[in-house]
PDB file of C-alpha atoms and ligand atoms in Angstrom:
ATOM      1  CA  MET A  29      20.335   3.771 -27.168  1.00  0.00           C
ATOM      2  CA  GLU A  30      18.698   2.189 -24.176  1.00  0.00           C
ATOM      3  CA  ILE A  31      19.792   2.715 -20.621  1.00  0.00           C
ATOM      4  CA  ALA A  32      18.532   1.203 -17.382  1.00  0.00           C
ATOM      5  CA  VAL A  33      18.319   2.897 -14.022  1.00  0.00           C
ATOM      6  CA  SER A  34      17.389   1.100 -10.822  1.00  0.00           C
ATOM      7  CA  ARG A  35      16.120   2.139  -7.444  1.00  0.00           C
ATOM      8  CA  LYS A  36      16.255  -0.064  -4.361  1.00  0.00           C
ATOM      9  CA  ALA A  37      13.576  -0.181  -1.707  1.00  0.00           C
ATOM     10  CA  HIS A  38      12.743  -2.301   1.293  1.00  0.00           C
ATOM     11  CA  PHE A  39       9.743  -3.403   3.290  1.00  0.00           C
ATOM     12  CA  ASN A  40       9.034  -5.858   6.071  1.00  0.00           C
ATOM     13  CA  ALA A  41       5.838  -7.835   5.903  1.00  0.00           C
ATOM     14  CA  ALA A  42       4.191 -10.957   7.251  1.00  0.00           C
ATOM     15  CA  HIS A  43       2.445 -13.598   5.230  1.00  0.00           C
ATOM     16  CA  ARG A  44       1.150 -17.121   5.164  1.00  0.00           C
ATOM     17  CA  LEU A  45       1.109 -19.312   2.076  1.00  0.00           C
ATOM     18  CA  HIS A  46      -1.905 -21.566   2.168  1.00  0.00           C
ATOM     19  CA  ILE A  47      -4.312 -23.090  -0.348  1.00  0.00           C
ATOM     20  CA  LYS A  48      -7.657 -23.612   1.335  1.00  0.00           C
ATOM     21  CA  GLU A  49      -8.659 -26.386  -1.050  1.00  0.00           C
ATOM     22  CA  TRP A  50      -5.647 -28.435   0.087  1.00  0.00           C
ATOM     23  CA  THR A  51      -5.370 -30.466   3.283  1.00  0.00           C
ATOM     24  CA  ASP A  52      -3.345 -29.002   6.162  1.00  0.00           C
ATOM     25  CA  GLU A  53      -0.840 -31.787   5.618  1.00  0.00           C
ATOM     26  CA  LYS A  54      -0.344 -30.963   1.943  1.00  0.00           C
ATOM     27  CA  ASN A  55      -0.049 -27.237   2.674  1.00  0.00           C
ATOM     28  CA  LYS A  56       2.536 -27.890   5.357  1.00  0.00           C
ATOM     29  CA  SER A  57       4.634 -30.164   3.204  1.00  0.00           C
ATOM     30  CA  PHE A  58       4.412 -27.916   0.112  1.00  0.00           C
ATOM     31  CA  PHE A  59       4.901 -24.468   1.658  1.00  0.00           C
ATOM     32  CA  GLY A  60       7.017 -25.491   4.671  1.00  0.00           C
ATOM     33  CA  ASN A  61       7.714 -22.618   7.078  1.00  0.00           C
ATOM     34  CA  CYS A  62       5.738 -20.216   4.896  1.00  0.00           C
ATOM     35  CA  ASN A  63       2.588 -22.162   5.858  1.00  0.00           C
ATOM     36  CA  ASN A  64       3.029 -21.326   9.568  1.00  0.00           C
ATOM     37  CA  ILE A  65      -0.502 -20.911  10.923  1.00  0.00           C
ATOM     38  CA  ASN A  66       0.237 -17.686  12.817  1.00  0.00           C
ATOM     39  CA  TYR A  67       2.100 -16.078   9.910  1.00  0.00           C
ATOM     40  CA  HIS A  68       5.783 -15.078   9.819  1.00  0.00           C
ATOM     41  CA  GLY A  69       7.825 -12.191   8.467  1.00  0.00           C
ATOM     42  CA  HIS A  70      10.188 -11.530   5.594  1.00  0.00           C
ATOM     43  CA  ASN A  71      12.521  -8.619   4.955  1.00  0.00           C
ATOM     44  CA  TYR A  72      11.723  -7.918   1.328  1.00  0.00           C
ATOM     45  CA  ASP A  73      14.264  -6.129  -0.830  1.00  0.00           C
ATOM     46  CA  LEU A  74      12.947  -4.585  -3.989  1.00  0.00           C
ATOM     47  CA  ILE A  75      14.810  -3.353  -7.057  1.00  0.00           C
ATOM     48  CA  VAL A  76      12.788  -1.354  -9.541  1.00  0.00           C
ATOM     49  CA  THR A  77      14.477  -1.043 -12.937  1.00  0.00           C
ATOM     50  CA  VAL A  78      13.316   1.424 -15.556  1.00  0.00           C
ATOM     51  CA  THR A  79      14.671   1.211 -19.105  1.00  0.00           C
ATOM     52  CA  GLY A  80      14.401   3.633 -21.998  1.00  0.00           C
ATOM     53  CA  GLU A  81      16.000   6.535 -23.820  1.00  0.00           C
ATOM     54  CA  ILE A  82      17.801   9.366 -22.067  1.00  0.00           C
ATOM     55  CA  ASP A  83      15.920  12.652 -22.305  1.00  0.00           C
ATOM     56  CA  PRO A  84      18.186  14.850 -24.473  1.00  0.00           C
ATOM     57  CA  VAL A  85      17.341  17.998 -22.546  1.00  0.00           C
ATOM     58  CA  SER A  86      17.559  16.865 -18.909  1.00  0.00           C
ATOM     59  CA  GLY A  87      19.997  13.982 -19.409  1.00  0.00           C
ATOM     60  CA  PHE A  88      17.736  11.881 -17.187  1.00  0.00           C
ATOM     61  CA  LEU A  89      15.926   8.683 -18.060  1.00  0.00           C
ATOM     62  CA  VAL A  90      13.579   9.192 -15.154  1.00  0.00           C
ATOM     63  CA  ASP A  91      13.695  11.526 -12.177  1.00  0.00           C
ATOM     64  CA  MET A  92      14.982   9.246  -9.403  1.00  0.00           C
ATOM     65  CA  LYS A  93      13.507  11.456  -6.708  1.00  0.00           C
ATOM     66  CA  TRP A  94      10.101  11.046  -8.307  1.00  0.00           C
ATOM     67  CA  LEU A  95      10.664   7.293  -8.754  1.00  0.00           C
ATOM     68  CA  GLY A  96      11.706   6.949  -5.111  1.00  0.00           C
ATOM     69  CA  GLN A  97       8.561   8.766  -3.996  1.00  0.00           C
ATOM     70  CA  LEU A  98       6.400   6.633  -6.269  1.00  0.00           C
ATOM     71  CA  ILE A  99       7.846   3.429  -4.778  1.00  0.00           C
ATOM     72  CA  GLN A 100       7.377   4.773  -1.279  1.00  0.00           C
ATOM     73  CA  GLU A 101       3.755   5.730  -1.875  1.00  0.00           C
ATOM     74  CA  GLN A 102       2.721   2.695  -3.885  1.00  0.00           C
ATOM     75  CA  VAL A 103       4.786  -0.089  -2.313  1.00  0.00           C
ATOM     76  CA  GLU A 104       6.359   0.790   1.032  1.00  0.00           C
ATOM     77  CA  ASN A 105       3.394   2.684   2.489  1.00  0.00           C
ATOM     78  CA  ARG A 106       1.074  -0.071   1.284  1.00  0.00           C
ATOM     79  CA  PHE A 107       2.992  -3.172   2.425  1.00  0.00           C
ATOM     80  CA  ASP A 108       5.591  -2.193   5.055  1.00  0.00           C
ATOM     81  CA  HIS A 109       4.801  -3.675   8.482  1.00  0.00           C
ATOM     82  CA  LYS A 110       1.593  -5.219   7.175  1.00  0.00           C
ATOM     83  CA  ASN A 111       0.206  -8.702   7.237  1.00  0.00           C
ATOM     84  CA  LEU A 112      -0.166  -9.228   3.499  1.00  0.00           C
ATOM     85  CA  ASN A 113      -2.928 -11.825   3.886  1.00  0.00           C
ATOM     86  CA  LEU A 114      -5.040  -9.873   6.365  1.00  0.00           C
ATOM     87  CA  ASP A 115      -4.278  -6.209   5.740  1.00  0.00           C
ATOM     88  CA  CYS A 116      -3.828  -5.990   1.989  1.00  0.00           C
ATOM     89  CA  GLU A 117      -6.743  -6.094  -0.428  1.00  0.00           C
ATOM     90  CA  GLU A 118      -4.337  -7.171  -3.197  1.00  0.00           C
ATOM     91  CA  PHE A 119      -3.855 -10.585  -1.547  1.00  0.00           C
ATOM     92  CA  LYS A 120      -7.399 -11.356  -0.456  1.00  0.00           C
ATOM     93  CA  THR A 121      -7.758 -13.836  -3.297  1.00  0.00           C
ATOM     94  CA  ILE A 122      -4.185 -14.655  -4.306  1.00  0.00           C
ATOM     95  CA  ASN A 123      -1.406 -16.316  -2.311  1.00  0.00           C
ATOM     96  CA  PRO A 124       1.224 -13.729  -1.260  1.00  0.00           C
ATOM     97  CA  THR A 125       4.146 -15.602  -2.802  1.00  0.00           C
ATOM     98  CA  ALA A 126       7.199 -13.648  -3.953  1.00  0.00           C
ATOM     99  CA  GLU A 127       5.996 -14.241  -7.521  1.00  0.00           C
ATOM    100  CA  ASN A 128       2.560 -12.769  -6.880  1.00  0.00           C
ATOM    101  CA  ILE A 129       3.911  -9.865  -4.819  1.00  0.00           C
ATOM    102  CA  ALA A 130       6.284  -8.968  -7.674  1.00  0.00           C
ATOM    103  CA  VAL A 131       3.411  -8.968 -10.187  1.00  0.00           C
ATOM    104  CA  VAL A 132       1.241  -6.813  -7.909  1.00  0.00           C
ATOM    105  CA  ILE A 133       4.089  -4.321  -7.427  1.00  0.00           C
ATOM    106  CA  TRP A 134       4.783  -4.243 -11.173  1.00  0.00           C
ATOM    107  CA  LYS A 135       1.117  -3.438 -11.898  1.00  0.00           C
ATOM    108  CA  LEU A 136       0.980  -0.723  -9.236  1.00  0.00           C
ATOM    109  CA  LEU A 137       4.031   1.004 -10.706  1.00  0.00           C
ATOM    110  CA  ARG A 138       3.315   0.338 -14.387  1.00  0.00           C
ATOM    111  CA  SER A 139       0.034   2.213 -14.332  1.00  0.00           C
ATOM    112  CA  ARG A 140       1.819   5.322 -13.023  1.00  0.00           C
ATOM    113  CA  LEU A 141       4.885   5.226 -15.242  1.00  0.00           C
ATOM    114  CA  ASN A 142       5.253   6.938 -18.597  1.00  0.00           C
ATOM    115  CA  ASN A 143       4.347   4.565 -21.450  1.00  0.00           C
ATOM    116  CA  HIS A 144       7.694   4.896 -23.232  1.00  0.00           C
ATOM    117  CA  LEU A 145       9.570   3.467 -20.220  1.00  0.00           C
ATOM    118  CA  LYS A 146      10.031  -0.273 -19.678  1.00  0.00           C
ATOM    119  CA  LEU A 147       9.690  -1.601 -16.168  1.00  0.00           C
ATOM    120  CA  LYS A 148      11.204  -4.575 -14.363  1.00  0.00           C
ATOM    121  CA  VAL A 149      10.666  -5.510 -10.741  1.00  0.00           C
ATOM    122  CA  THR A 150      13.120  -7.717  -8.817  1.00  0.00           C
ATOM    123  CA  LEU A 151      11.923  -8.887  -5.427  1.00  0.00           C
ATOM    124  CA  TYR A 152      14.129 -10.643  -2.875  1.00  0.00           C
ATOM    125  CA  GLU A 153      12.215 -12.657  -0.311  1.00  0.00           C
ATOM    126  CA  THR A 154      15.463 -13.911   1.232  1.00  0.00           C
ATOM    127  CA  GLU A 155      19.067 -13.121   0.405  1.00  0.00           C
ATOM    128  CA  ARG A 156      19.180 -16.128  -1.869  1.00  0.00           C
ATOM    129  CA  ASN A 157      15.666 -16.256  -3.290  1.00  0.00           C
ATOM    130  CA  PHE A 158      14.453 -13.612  -5.676  1.00  0.00           C
ATOM    131  CA  VAL A 159      11.986 -13.253  -8.523  1.00  0.00           C
ATOM    132  CA  GLU A 160      11.902 -10.936 -11.525  1.00  0.00           C
ATOM    133  CA  TYR A 161       8.916  -9.682 -13.490  1.00  0.00           C
ATOM    134  CA  ASN A 162       8.895  -7.412 -16.522  1.00  0.00           C
ATOM    135  CA  GLY A 163       5.288  -7.704 -17.630  1.00  0.00           C
ATOM    136  CA  ASN A 164       5.750 -10.528 -20.119  1.00  0.00           C
TER     137      ASN A 164
HETATM  138 NI1  LIG B  18       7.339 -16.955   3.932  1.00  0.00          NI
END
């Protein structure tokens, strides 16, 4: 029997989407507002979903307090109120799109999560735009 538990988190961060091999014109038309030369912010909402078997002794799938702390240490402390392009090593060589941010977050959490648990990351860049990554 599999069960899923989710924990929400939030961070604010600035970014700029830009491909240096492209002309300014192409960047502007492709990335729109996210290409703004002086960066701009998003209020990112994150949902971390862990799936697996309930521990028969504790009745927990995962200790939510521990999961909350893990997300705070690995995601919020790392990205909240940062310029993702300039401040964050993770995005020195990759564009900080919602897709890439979700993959980075998944990797940060995956390496610290028990192997028998499955992990999915859902990242909202706006209320209407969100991406999901489960490692596949
Ligand atoms: Ni943007």
